[in-house]
């Protein structure tokens, strides 16, 4: 597969998942700001922007409208939903020869229908629409793609981004502590509430809910499931990544280390320092993504010439 095509598929997966994850996080926290009058809106908004990697200068008090503008409809902001959908569509255009007509039309239509502003009474509806369009794009790939390198690169991007976004969602739990979102709210935002009830058969507690979203091996939005799936994709792309002496693939090493760190650490230890562990997950996914870029689609690589031996 051409490096250009692999890179585009990888980033389509990442951007589609980023749009979905950002919509889920914003839906939870903007609703929380609306319902809880005791929260300091400016502090909560700045903390949320910081978690999303979008800290702003303290020149004025921030409101939920500012957050919505920055992280939802700003087409020039790299962390916004509108930017992610536009970037996914652009990468699909670059890889048009391997992207199916259905996926291209889905991304193109979503980009064309992305609003430039959202009314306050339409915010929840907008986030639902983003989740539905993201699910449509993923469903098209899952139902109509051969399980070859194209699918592996797309799924690798999605899995890395999903682990990162779930870590960010869990990190927001400690933003305002007592006034933060409940574990029930967080589970619902991940579409995990009913799956959690079937697994634990009880009202969500901090320990069980965190354990489910962090370490459940069967739930597709858990961090452990996402990291493991990313590892499997890397092994499918490069079966020789795990050699006779250790692991040679840098991305596999990063993912294996963070998976082991979470998998073998007691859940109470993770919850006691949740912010640090979620930062470690985000750092590992970022490092793994960079290792994938350097290994499979390096940019500005200088050509090397091998001269004829005399």
PDB file of C-alpha atoms in Angstrom:
ATOM      1  CA  UNK A   1       0.000   0.000   0.000  1.00  0.00           C
ATOM      2  CA  UNK A   2       1.182   3.514  -0.793  1.00  0.00           C
ATOM      3  CA  UNK A   3       2.336   5.481   2.236  1.00  0.00           C
ATOM      4  CA  UNK A   4       0.058   8.363   1.197  1.00  0.00           C
ATOM      5  CA  UNK A   5      -3.008   6.109   1.183  1.00  0.00           C
ATOM      6  CA  UNK A   6      -2.124   4.475   4.516  1.00  0.00           C
ATOM      7  CA  UNK A   7      -1.694   7.877   6.154  1.00  0.00           C
ATOM      8  CA  UNK A   8      -5.040   9.151   4.858  1.00  0.00           C
ATOM      9  CA  UNK A   9      -6.904   6.057   6.084  1.00  0.00           C
ATOM     10  CA  UNK A  10      -5.211   6.292   9.474  1.00  0.00           C
ATOM     11  CA  UNK A  11      -6.285   9.917   9.872  1.00  0.00           C
ATOM     12  CA  UNK A  12      -9.811   9.351   8.594  1.00  0.00           C
ATOM     13  CA  UNK A  13     -10.214   6.870  11.449  1.00  0.00           C
ATOM     14  CA  UNK A  14      -8.728   9.287  13.962  1.00  0.00           C
ATOM     15  CA  UNK A  15     -10.732  12.324  12.883  1.00  0.00           C
ATOM     16  CA  UNK A  16     -14.071  10.497  12.728  1.00  0.00           C
ATOM     17  CA  UNK A  17     -13.494   9.125  16.227  1.00  0.00           C
ATOM     18  CA  UNK A  18     -12.299  12.534  17.459  1.00  0.00           C
ATOM     19  CA  UNK A  19     -15.512  14.199  16.284  1.00  0.00           C
ATOM     20  CA  UNK A  20     -17.570  11.540  18.070  1.00  0.00           C
ATOM     21  CA  UNK A  21     -15.543  11.712  21.285  1.00  0.00           C
ATOM     22  CA  UNK A  22     -15.539  15.504  21.424  1.00  0.00           C
ATOM     23  CA  UNK A  23     -19.319  15.563  20.943  1.00  0.00           C
ATOM     24  CA  UNK A  24     -19.773  13.135  23.841  1.00  0.00           C
ATOM     25  CA  UNK A  25     -17.516  15.107  26.201  1.00  0.00           C
ATOM     26  CA  UNK A  26     -19.103  18.457  25.355  1.00  0.00           C
ATOM     27  CA  UNK A  27     -22.620  17.067  25.654  1.00  0.00           C
ATOM     28  CA  UNK A  28     -21.944  15.896  29.203  1.00  0.00           C
ATOM     29  CA  UNK A  29     -20.223  19.008  30.456  1.00  0.00           C
ATOM     30  CA  UNK A  30     -22.278  21.701  28.807  1.00  0.00           C
ATOM     31  CA  UNK A  31     -25.391  20.007  30.165  1.00  0.00           C
ATOM     32  CA  UNK A  32     -23.772  19.907  33.608  1.00  0.00           C
ATOM     33  CA  UNK A  33     -23.071  23.656  33.457  1.00  0.00           C
ATOM     34  CA  UNK A  34     -26.669  24.256  32.503  1.00  0.00           C
ATOM     35  CA  UNK A  35     -28.112  22.179  35.343  1.00  0.00           C
ATOM     36  CA  UNK A  36     -25.780  23.071  38.241  1.00  0.00           C
ATOM     37  CA  UNK A  37     -25.908  26.777  39.178  1.00  0.00           C
ATOM     38  CA  UNK A  38     -23.167  26.379  41.819  1.00  0.00           C
ATOM     39  CA  UNK A  39     -20.391  25.608  39.344  1.00  0.00           C
ATOM     40  CA  UNK A  40     -17.995  28.456  38.549  1.00  0.00           C
ATOM     41  CA  UNK A  41     -18.627  28.588  34.809  1.00  0.00           C
ATOM     42  CA  UNK A  42     -15.361  30.311  33.880  1.00  0.00           C
ATOM     43  CA  UNK A  43     -13.198  27.846  35.850  1.00  0.00           C
ATOM     44  CA  UNK A  44     -15.106  24.813  34.568  1.00  0.00           C
ATOM     45  CA  UNK A  45     -14.864  26.031  30.952  1.00  0.00           C
ATOM     46  CA  UNK A  46     -11.126  26.690  31.204  1.00  0.00           C
ATOM     47  CA  UNK A  47     -10.543  23.287  32.798  1.00  0.00           C
ATOM     48  CA  UNK A  48     -12.513  21.579  30.037  1.00  0.00           C
ATOM     49  CA  UNK A  49     -10.602  23.439  27.327  1.00  0.00           C
ATOM     50  CA  UNK A  50      -7.349  22.472  29.032  1.00  0.00           C
ATOM     51  CA  UNK A  51      -8.308  18.790  29.083  1.00  0.00           C
ATOM     52  CA  UNK A  52      -9.119  19.039  25.365  1.00  0.00           C
ATOM     53  CA  UNK A  53      -5.735  20.633  24.692  1.00  0.00           C
ATOM     54  CA  UNK A  54      -7.230  24.051  23.917  1.00  0.00           C
ATOM     55  CA  UNK A  55      -6.212  26.371  26.762  1.00  0.00           C
ATOM     56  CA  UNK A  56      -6.973  30.057  26.107  1.00  0.00           C
ATOM     57  CA  UNK A  57      -5.585  33.295  27.504  1.00  0.00           C
ATOM     58  CA  UNK A  58      -7.423  34.653  30.601  1.00  0.00           C
ATOM     59  CA  UNK A  59      -8.521  37.875  28.907  1.00  0.00           C
ATOM     60  CA  UNK A  60     -12.210  37.467  29.757  1.00  0.00           C
ATOM     61  CA  UNK A  61     -14.589  35.157  31.576  1.00  0.00           C
ATOM     62  CA  UNK A  62     -15.522  32.126  29.485  1.00  0.00           C
ATOM     63  CA  UNK A  63     -19.062  30.852  29.066  1.00  0.00           C
ATOM     64  CA  UNK A  64     -20.539  27.631  27.710  1.00  0.00           C
ATOM     65  CA  UNK A  65     -21.215  29.533  24.495  1.00  0.00           C
ATOM     66  CA  UNK A  66     -17.474  30.203  24.109  1.00  0.00           C
ATOM     67  CA  UNK A  67     -16.680  26.523  24.635  1.00  0.00           C
ATOM     68  CA  UNK A  68     -19.314  25.532  22.095  1.00  0.00           C
ATOM     69  CA  UNK A  69     -17.896  27.984  19.586  1.00  0.00           C
ATOM     70  CA  UNK A  70     -14.293  26.851  20.077  1.00  0.00           C
ATOM     71  CA  UNK A  71     -14.732  23.076  20.325  1.00  0.00           C
ATOM     72  CA  UNK A  72     -17.807  22.508  18.168  1.00  0.00           C
ATOM     73  CA  UNK A  73     -18.219  24.815  15.170  1.00  0.00           C
ATOM     74  CA  UNK A  74     -14.879  26.623  14.739  1.00  0.00           C
ATOM     75  CA  UNK A  75     -13.603  25.289  11.409  1.00  0.00           C
ATOM     76  CA  UNK A  76     -10.054  26.534  12.029  1.00  0.00           C
ATOM     77  CA  UNK A  77      -9.519  25.111  15.528  1.00  0.00           C
ATOM     78  CA  UNK A  78      -7.732  21.705  15.426  1.00  0.00           C
ATOM     79  CA  UNK A  79      -9.662  20.345  18.438  1.00  0.00           C
ATOM     80  CA  UNK A  80     -13.137  21.244  17.155  1.00  0.00           C
ATOM     81  CA  UNK A  81     -15.767  18.910  15.776  1.00  0.00           C
ATOM     82  CA  UNK A  82     -16.102  20.944  12.569  1.00  0.00           C
ATOM     83  CA  UNK A  83     -12.344  20.796  11.960  1.00  0.00           C
ATOM     84  CA  UNK A  84     -12.235  17.028  12.548  1.00  0.00           C
ATOM     85  CA  UNK A  85     -15.060  16.347  10.109  1.00  0.00           C
ATOM     86  CA  UNK A  86     -13.512  18.633   7.509  1.00  0.00           C
ATOM     87  CA  UNK A  87     -10.120  16.948   7.941  1.00  0.00           C
ATOM     88  CA  UNK A  88     -11.675  13.469   7.640  1.00  0.00           C
ATOM     89  CA  UNK A  89     -13.357  14.521   4.403  1.00  0.00           C
ATOM     90  CA  UNK A  90     -10.100  15.992   3.051  1.00  0.00           C
ATOM     91  CA  UNK A  91      -8.177  12.794   3.816  1.00  0.00           C
ATOM     92  CA  UNK A  92     -10.919  10.784   2.092  1.00  0.00           C
ATOM     93  CA  UNK A  93     -10.483  12.982  -0.981  1.00  0.00           C
ATOM     94  CA  UNK A  94      -6.745  12.275  -1.008  1.00  0.00           C
ATOM     95  CA  UNK A  95      -7.354   8.533  -0.786  1.00  0.00           C
ATOM     96  CA  UNK A  96     -10.349   8.550  -3.130  1.00  0.00           C
ATOM     97  CA  UNK A  97      -9.055   5.561  -5.110  1.00  0.00           C
ATOM     98  CA  UNK A  98      -9.488   3.231  -2.106  1.00  0.00           C
ATOM     99  CA  UNK A  99     -12.276   4.987  -0.176  1.00  0.00           C
ATOM    100  CA  UNK A 100     -15.693   3.563  -1.015  1.00  0.00           C
ATOM    101  CA  UNK A 101     -18.330   5.747  -2.649  1.00  0.00           C
ATOM    102  CA  UNK A 102     -20.612   5.316   0.379  1.00  0.00           C
ATOM    103  CA  UNK A 103     -17.950   6.522   2.826  1.00  0.00           C
ATOM    104  CA  UNK A 104     -17.017   9.459   0.606  1.00  0.00           C
ATOM    105  CA  UNK A 105     -20.661  10.532   0.306  1.00  0.00           C
ATOM    106  CA  UNK A 106     -21.209  10.182   4.058  1.00  0.00           C
ATOM    107  CA  UNK A 107     -18.207  12.348   4.935  1.00  0.00           C
ATOM    108  CA  UNK A 108     -18.939  14.842   2.175  1.00  0.00           C
ATOM    109  CA  UNK A 109     -22.565  15.235   3.261  1.00  0.00           C
ATOM    110  CA  UNK A 110     -21.612  15.612   6.917  1.00  0.00           C
ATOM    111  CA  UNK A 111     -19.077  18.306   6.064  1.00  0.00           C
ATOM    112  CA  UNK A 112     -21.603  20.171   3.900  1.00  0.00           C
ATOM    113  CA  UNK A 113     -24.280  20.100   6.604  1.00  0.00           C
ATOM    114  CA  UNK A 114     -22.012  21.184   9.469  1.00  0.00           C
ATOM    115  CA  UNK A 115     -23.585  24.346  10.941  1.00  0.00           C
ATOM    116  CA  UNK A 116     -21.564  27.502  11.617  1.00  0.00           C
ATOM    117  CA  UNK A 117     -23.414  28.161  14.860  1.00  0.00           C
ATOM    118  CA  UNK A 118     -25.710  26.165  17.142  1.00  0.00           C
ATOM    119  CA  UNK A 119     -28.667  27.640  19.014  1.00  0.00           C
ATOM    120  CA  UNK A 120     -28.725  27.019  22.769  1.00  0.00           C
ATOM    121  CA  UNK A 121     -31.884  24.927  22.530  1.00  0.00           C
ATOM    122  CA  UNK A 122     -30.381  22.751  19.775  1.00  0.00           C
ATOM    123  CA  UNK A 123     -27.065  21.848  21.430  1.00  0.00           C
ATOM    124  CA  UNK A 124     -28.013  18.318  22.554  1.00  0.00           C
ATOM    125  CA  UNK A 125     -29.620  17.635  19.176  1.00  0.00           C
ATOM    126  CA  UNK A 126     -26.443  18.789  17.399  1.00  0.00           C
ATOM    127  CA  UNK A 127     -24.214  16.462  19.435  1.00  0.00           C
ATOM    128  CA  UNK A 128     -26.582  13.574  18.735  1.00  0.00           C
ATOM    129  CA  UNK A 129     -26.346  14.337  15.025  1.00  0.00           C
ATOM    130  CA  UNK A 130     -22.527  14.300  15.176  1.00  0.00           C
ATOM    131  CA  UNK A 131     -22.562  10.917  16.929  1.00  0.00           C
ATOM    132  CA  UNK A 132     -24.976   9.498  14.351  1.00  0.00           C
ATOM    133  CA  UNK A 133     -22.893  10.725  11.400  1.00  0.00           C
ATOM    134  CA  UNK A 134     -19.718   9.338  12.947  1.00  0.00           C
ATOM    135  CA  UNK A 135     -21.430   5.994  13.545  1.00  0.00           C
ATOM    136  CA  UNK A 136     -22.601   5.978   9.924  1.00  0.00           C
ATOM    137  CA  UNK A 137     -19.058   6.467   8.599  1.00  0.00           C
ATOM    138  CA  UNK A 138     -17.655   3.753  10.876  1.00  0.00           C
ATOM    139  CA  UNK A 139     -20.528   1.394  10.047  1.00  0.00           C
ATOM    140  CA  UNK A 140     -19.872   1.751   6.326  1.00  0.00           C
ATOM    141  CA  UNK A 141     -16.238   0.777   6.794  1.00  0.00           C
ATOM    142  CA  UNK A 142     -17.013  -2.095   9.157  1.00  0.00           C
ATOM    143  CA  UNK A 143     -19.697  -3.588   6.922  1.00  0.00           C
ATOM    144  CA  UNK A 144     -18.143  -3.176   3.488  1.00  0.00           C
ATOM    145  CA  UNK A 145     -14.347  -3.279   3.839  1.00  0.00           C
ATOM    146  CA  UNK A 146     -12.092  -6.271   3.377  1.00  0.00           C
ATOM    147  CA  UNK A 147      -9.988  -6.962   6.453  1.00  0.00           C
ATOM    148  CA  UNK A 148      -6.796  -5.944   4.690  1.00  0.00           C
ATOM    149  CA  UNK A 149      -4.212  -3.222   5.330  1.00  0.00           C
ATOM    150  CA  UNK A 150      -6.719  -0.487   4.473  1.00  0.00           C
ATOM    151  CA  UNK A 151      -9.064  -1.614   7.226  1.00  0.00           C
ATOM    152  CA  UNK A 152      -6.151  -2.118   9.648  1.00  0.00           C
ATOM    153  CA  UNK A 153      -4.848   1.438   9.225  1.00  0.00           C
ATOM    154  CA  UNK A 154      -8.355   2.906   9.567  1.00  0.00           C
ATOM    155  CA  UNK A 155      -9.067   0.836  12.686  1.00  0.00           C
ATOM    156  CA  UNK A 156      -5.639   1.573  14.149  1.00  0.00           C
ATOM    157  CA  UNK A 157      -6.354   5.301  13.918  1.00  0.00           C
ATOM    158  CA  UNK A 158      -9.808   4.860  15.455  1.00  0.00           C
ATOM    159  CA  UNK A 159      -8.510   2.720  18.307  1.00  0.00           C
ATOM    160  CA  UNK A 160      -5.720   5.132  19.265  1.00  0.00           C
ATOM    161  CA  UNK A 161      -8.116   8.078  19.173  1.00  0.00           C
ATOM    162  CA  UNK A 162     -10.789   6.228  21.167  1.00  0.00           C
ATOM    163  CA  UNK A 163      -8.327   5.349  23.936  1.00  0.00           C
ATOM    164  CA  UNK A 164      -7.244   8.993  24.034  1.00  0.00           C
ATOM    165  CA  UNK A 165     -10.807  10.381  24.078  1.00  0.00           C
ATOM    166  CA  UNK A 166     -11.966   7.950  26.779  1.00  0.00           C
ATOM    167  CA  UNK A 167      -8.954   9.010  28.878  1.00  0.00           C
ATOM    168  CA  UNK A 168      -9.909  12.666  28.387  1.00  0.00           C
ATOM    169  CA  UNK A 169     -13.501  11.943  29.365  1.00  0.00           C
ATOM    170  CA  UNK A 170     -12.369  10.204  32.551  1.00  0.00           C
ATOM    171  CA  UNK A 171      -9.931  13.051  33.267  1.00  0.00           C
ATOM    172  CA  UNK A 172     -12.811  15.531  33.220  1.00  0.00           C
ATOM    173  CA  UNK A 173     -14.315  13.605  36.162  1.00  0.00           C
ATOM    174  CA  UNK A 174     -11.746  15.248  38.451  1.00  0.00           C
ATOM    175  CA  UNK A 175     -12.056  18.775  37.049  1.00  0.00           C
ATOM    176  CA  UNK A 176     -14.498  20.032  39.647  1.00  0.00           C
ATOM    177  CA  UNK A 177     -14.541  16.986  41.931  1.00  0.00           C
ATOM    178  CA  UNK A 178     -17.756  17.184  43.989  1.00  0.00           C
ATOM    179  CA  UNK A 179     -19.623  19.140  41.310  1.00  0.00           C
ATOM    180  CA  UNK A 180     -18.237  17.096  38.440  1.00  0.00           C
ATOM    181  CA  UNK A 181     -20.311  14.733  36.331  1.00  0.00           C
ATOM    182  CA  UNK A 182     -21.577  11.626  38.077  1.00  0.00           C
ATOM    183  CA  UNK A 183     -20.327   8.223  37.010  1.00  0.00           C
ATOM    184  CA  UNK A 184     -23.805   7.492  35.681  1.00  0.00           C
ATOM    185  CA  UNK A 185     -23.543  10.549  33.432  1.00  0.00           C
ATOM    186  CA  UNK A 186     -20.105   9.526  32.200  1.00  0.00           C
ATOM    187  CA  UNK A 187     -21.291   5.983  31.471  1.00  0.00           C
ATOM    188  CA  UNK A 188     -24.263   7.330  29.514  1.00  0.00           C
ATOM    189  CA  UNK A 189     -22.029   9.647  27.512  1.00  0.00           C
ATOM    190  CA  UNK A 190     -19.978   6.623  26.407  1.00  0.00           C
ATOM    191  CA  UNK A 191     -23.076   4.600  25.565  1.00  0.00           C
ATOM    192  CA  UNK A 192     -21.913   2.304  28.349  1.00  0.00           C
ATOM    193  CA  UNK A 193     -24.677   2.583  30.931  1.00  0.00           C
ATOM    194  CA  UNK A 194     -26.774  -0.417  29.892  1.00  0.00           C
ATOM    195  CA  UNK A 195     -23.708  -2.564  29.200  1.00  0.00           C
ATOM    196  CA  UNK A 196     -22.448  -1.633  32.673  1.00  0.00           C
ATOM    197  CA  UNK A 197     -25.758  -2.637  34.292  1.00  0.00           C
ATOM    198  CA  UNK A 198     -25.667  -6.013  32.538  1.00  0.00           C
ATOM    199  CA  UNK A 199     -22.119  -6.542  33.790  1.00  0.00           C
ATOM    200  CA  UNK A 200     -22.273  -5.286  37.386  1.00  0.00           C
ATOM    201  CA  UNK A 201     -26.048  -5.427  38.036  1.00  0.00           C
ATOM    202  CA  UNK A 202     -26.154  -2.446  40.348  1.00  0.00           C
ATOM    203  CA  UNK A 203     -26.078   1.326  40.693  1.00  0.00           C
ATOM    204  CA  UNK A 204     -22.753   2.680  39.345  1.00  0.00           C
ATOM    205  CA  UNK A 205     -20.063   3.169  41.956  1.00  0.00           C
ATOM    206  CA  UNK A 206     -16.787   5.009  41.377  1.00  0.00           C
ATOM    207  CA  UNK A 207     -14.727   1.816  41.530  1.00  0.00           C
ATOM    208  CA  UNK A 208     -16.913  -0.306  39.259  1.00  0.00           C
ATOM    209  CA  UNK A 209     -17.625   2.439  36.713  1.00  0.00           C
ATOM    210  CA  UNK A 210     -13.957   3.392  36.429  1.00  0.00           C
ATOM    211  CA  UNK A 211     -12.971  -0.261  36.184  1.00  0.00           C
ATOM    212  CA  UNK A 212     -15.512  -0.812  33.397  1.00  0.00           C
ATOM    213  CA  UNK A 213     -14.345   2.142  31.293  1.00  0.00           C
ATOM    214  CA  UNK A 214     -10.677   1.479  31.951  1.00  0.00           C
ATOM    215  CA  UNK A 215     -10.193  -2.263  32.075  1.00  0.00           C
ATOM    216  CA  UNK A 216     -13.169  -4.157  30.639  1.00  0.00           C
ATOM    217  CA  UNK A 217     -11.897  -6.515  27.939  1.00  0.00           C
ATOM    218  CA  UNK A 218     -15.263  -6.862  26.192  1.00  0.00           C
ATOM    219  CA  UNK A 219     -16.647  -3.305  26.042  1.00  0.00           C
ATOM    220  CA  UNK A 220     -15.415  -1.567  22.845  1.00  0.00           C
ATOM    221  CA  UNK A 221     -15.065   1.890  24.399  1.00  0.00           C
ATOM    222  CA  UNK A 222     -12.887   0.848  27.326  1.00  0.00           C
ATOM    223  CA  UNK A 223      -9.269   1.986  27.233  1.00  0.00           C
ATOM    224  CA  UNK A 224      -7.937  -1.564  27.573  1.00  0.00           C
ATOM    225  CA  UNK A 225     -10.095  -2.817  24.681  1.00  0.00           C
ATOM    226  CA  UNK A 226      -9.031   0.090  22.455  1.00  0.00           C
ATOM    227  CA  UNK A 227      -5.321  -0.290  23.213  1.00  0.00           C
ATOM    228  CA  UNK A 228      -5.471  -4.055  22.666  1.00  0.00           C
ATOM    229  CA  UNK A 229      -7.249  -3.572  19.334  1.00  0.00           C
ATOM    230  CA  UNK A 230      -4.606  -1.069  18.253  1.00  0.00           C
ATOM    231  CA  UNK A 231      -1.907  -3.608  19.115  1.00  0.00           C
ATOM    232  CA  UNK A 232      -3.674  -6.273  17.048  1.00  0.00           C
ATOM    233  CA  UNK A 233      -3.901  -3.909  14.073  1.00  0.00           C
ATOM    234  CA  UNK A 234      -0.172  -3.189  14.280  1.00  0.00           C
ATOM    235  CA  UNK A 235       0.585  -6.921  14.346  1.00  0.00           C
ATOM    236  CA  UNK A 236      -1.640  -7.447  11.289  1.00  0.00           C
ATOM    237  CA  UNK A 237       0.150  -4.656   9.418  1.00  0.00           C
ATOM    238  CA  UNK A 238       3.646  -5.766  10.439  1.00  0.00           C
ATOM    239  CA  UNK A 239       3.683  -9.368  11.694  1.00  0.00           C
ATOM    240  CA  UNK A 240       7.426  -9.120  12.360  1.00  0.00           C
ATOM    241  CA  UNK A 241       6.932  -6.292  14.864  1.00  0.00           C
ATOM    242  CA  UNK A 242       7.455  -8.784  17.675  1.00  0.00           C
ATOM    243  CA  UNK A 243      10.741 -10.498  17.006  1.00  0.00           C
ATOM    244  CA  UNK A 244      12.663 -13.207  18.777  1.00  0.00           C
ATOM    245  CA  UNK A 245      14.238 -10.704  21.179  1.00  0.00           C
ATOM    246  CA  UNK A 246      11.579  -8.432  22.621  1.00  0.00           C
ATOM    247  CA  UNK A 247       9.367  -6.059  20.645  1.00  0.00           C
ATOM    248  CA  UNK A 248      10.970  -4.166  17.791  1.00  0.00           C
ATOM    249  CA  UNK A 249       8.062  -1.910  16.876  1.00  0.00           C
ATOM    250  CA  UNK A 250       8.165   1.374  18.833  1.00  0.00           C
ATOM    251  CA  UNK A 251       4.385   1.854  18.684  1.00  0.00           C
ATOM    252  CA  UNK A 252       3.779  -1.672  19.986  1.00  0.00           C
ATOM    253  CA  UNK A 253       6.173  -1.021  22.858  1.00  0.00           C
ATOM    254  CA  UNK A 254       4.356   2.166  23.858  1.00  0.00           C
ATOM    255  CA  UNK A 255       0.952   0.500  23.771  1.00  0.00           C
ATOM    256  CA  UNK A 256       2.141  -2.657  25.513  1.00  0.00           C
ATOM    257  CA  UNK A 257       3.685  -0.658  28.330  1.00  0.00           C
ATOM    258  CA  UNK A 258       0.570   1.416  29.051  1.00  0.00           C
ATOM    259  CA  UNK A 259      -1.671  -1.652  28.735  1.00  0.00           C
ATOM    260  CA  UNK A 260       0.434  -3.536  31.287  1.00  0.00           C
ATOM    261  CA  UNK A 261       0.531  -0.480  33.568  1.00  0.00           C
ATOM    262  CA  UNK A 262      -3.276  -0.373  33.660  1.00  0.00           C
ATOM    263  CA  UNK A 263      -3.955  -4.092  33.515  1.00  0.00           C
ATOM    264  CA  UNK A 264      -1.788  -5.080  36.476  1.00  0.00           C
ATOM    265  CA  UNK A 265      -2.370  -2.090  38.744  1.00  0.00           C
ATOM    266  CA  UNK A 266      -5.200  -2.263  41.337  1.00  0.00           C
ATOM    267  CA  UNK A 267      -8.156  -0.139  40.285  1.00  0.00           C
ATOM    268  CA  UNK A 268      -8.098   1.747  43.615  1.00  0.00           C
ATOM    269  CA  UNK A 269      -4.557   2.946  42.884  1.00  0.00           C
ATOM    270  CA  UNK A 270      -5.672   4.244  39.484  1.00  0.00           C
ATOM    271  CA  UNK A 271      -8.710   6.056  40.890  1.00  0.00           C
ATOM    272  CA  UNK A 272      -6.607   7.659  43.655  1.00  0.00           C
ATOM    273  CA  UNK A 273      -4.481   9.340  41.001  1.00  0.00           C
ATOM    274  CA  UNK A 274      -6.827   9.243  38.013  1.00  0.00           C
ATOM    275  CA  UNK A 275      -5.547  12.435  36.394  1.00  0.00           C
ATOM    276  CA  UNK A 276      -1.945  11.192  36.258  1.00  0.00           C
ATOM    277  CA  UNK A 277      -2.890   7.818  34.813  1.00  0.00           C
ATOM    278  CA  UNK A 278      -5.127   9.406  32.167  1.00  0.00           C
ATOM    279  CA  UNK A 279      -2.306  11.777  31.243  1.00  0.00           C
ATOM    280  CA  UNK A 280      -0.091   8.705  30.835  1.00  0.00           C
ATOM    281  CA  UNK A 281      -2.636   7.089  28.503  1.00  0.00           C
ATOM    282  CA  UNK A 282      -2.820  10.248  26.384  1.00  0.00           C
ATOM    283  CA  UNK A 283       0.976  10.458  26.278  1.00  0.00           C
ATOM    284  CA  UNK A 284       1.253   6.793  25.235  1.00  0.00           C
ATOM    285  CA  UNK A 285      -1.302   7.135  22.419  1.00  0.00           C
ATOM    286  CA  UNK A 286       0.434  10.290  21.204  1.00  0.00           C
ATOM    287  CA  UNK A 287       3.836   8.577  21.230  1.00  0.00           C
ATOM    288  CA  UNK A 288       2.399   5.506  19.485  1.00  0.00           C
ATOM    289  CA  UNK A 289       0.818   7.722  16.806  1.00  0.00           C
ATOM    290  CA  UNK A 290       4.149   9.455  16.219  1.00  0.00           C
ATOM    291  CA  UNK A 291       5.925   6.088  16.005  1.00  0.00           C
ATOM    292  CA  UNK A 292       3.371   4.905  13.419  1.00  0.00           C
ATOM    293  CA  UNK A 293       3.942   8.087  11.410  1.00  0.00           C
ATOM    294  CA  UNK A 294       7.710   7.657  11.409  1.00  0.00           C
ATOM    295  CA  UNK A 295       7.487   3.954  10.555  1.00  0.00           C
ATOM    296  CA  UNK A 296       4.832   3.899   7.847  1.00  0.00           C
ATOM    297  CA  UNK A 297       4.433   7.392   6.419  1.00  0.00           C
ATOM    298  CA  UNK A 298       7.500   9.549   7.096  1.00  0.00           C
ATOM    299  CA  UNK A 299       7.416  13.012   5.529  1.00  0.00           C
ATOM    300  CA  UNK A 300      10.223  14.858   3.821  1.00  0.00           C
ATOM    301  CA  UNK A 301      12.366  11.748   3.791  1.00  0.00           C
ATOM    302  CA  UNK A 302      15.551  12.423   1.828  1.00  0.00           C
ATOM    303  CA  UNK A 303      16.199   9.841  -0.900  1.00  0.00           C
ATOM    304  CA  UNK A 304      19.212   7.623  -0.414  1.00  0.00           C
ATOM    305  CA  UNK A 305      21.184   6.451  -3.425  1.00  0.00           C
ATOM    306  CA  UNK A 306      23.248   3.325  -3.602  1.00  0.00           C
ATOM    307  CA  UNK A 307      26.132   3.663  -6.004  1.00  0.00           C
ATOM    308  CA  UNK A 308      27.396   0.880  -8.203  1.00  0.00           C
ATOM    309  CA  UNK A 309      30.406  -0.928  -6.828  1.00  0.00           C
ATOM    310  CA  UNK A 310      33.419  -0.609  -9.087  1.00  0.00           C
TER     311      UNK A 310
END
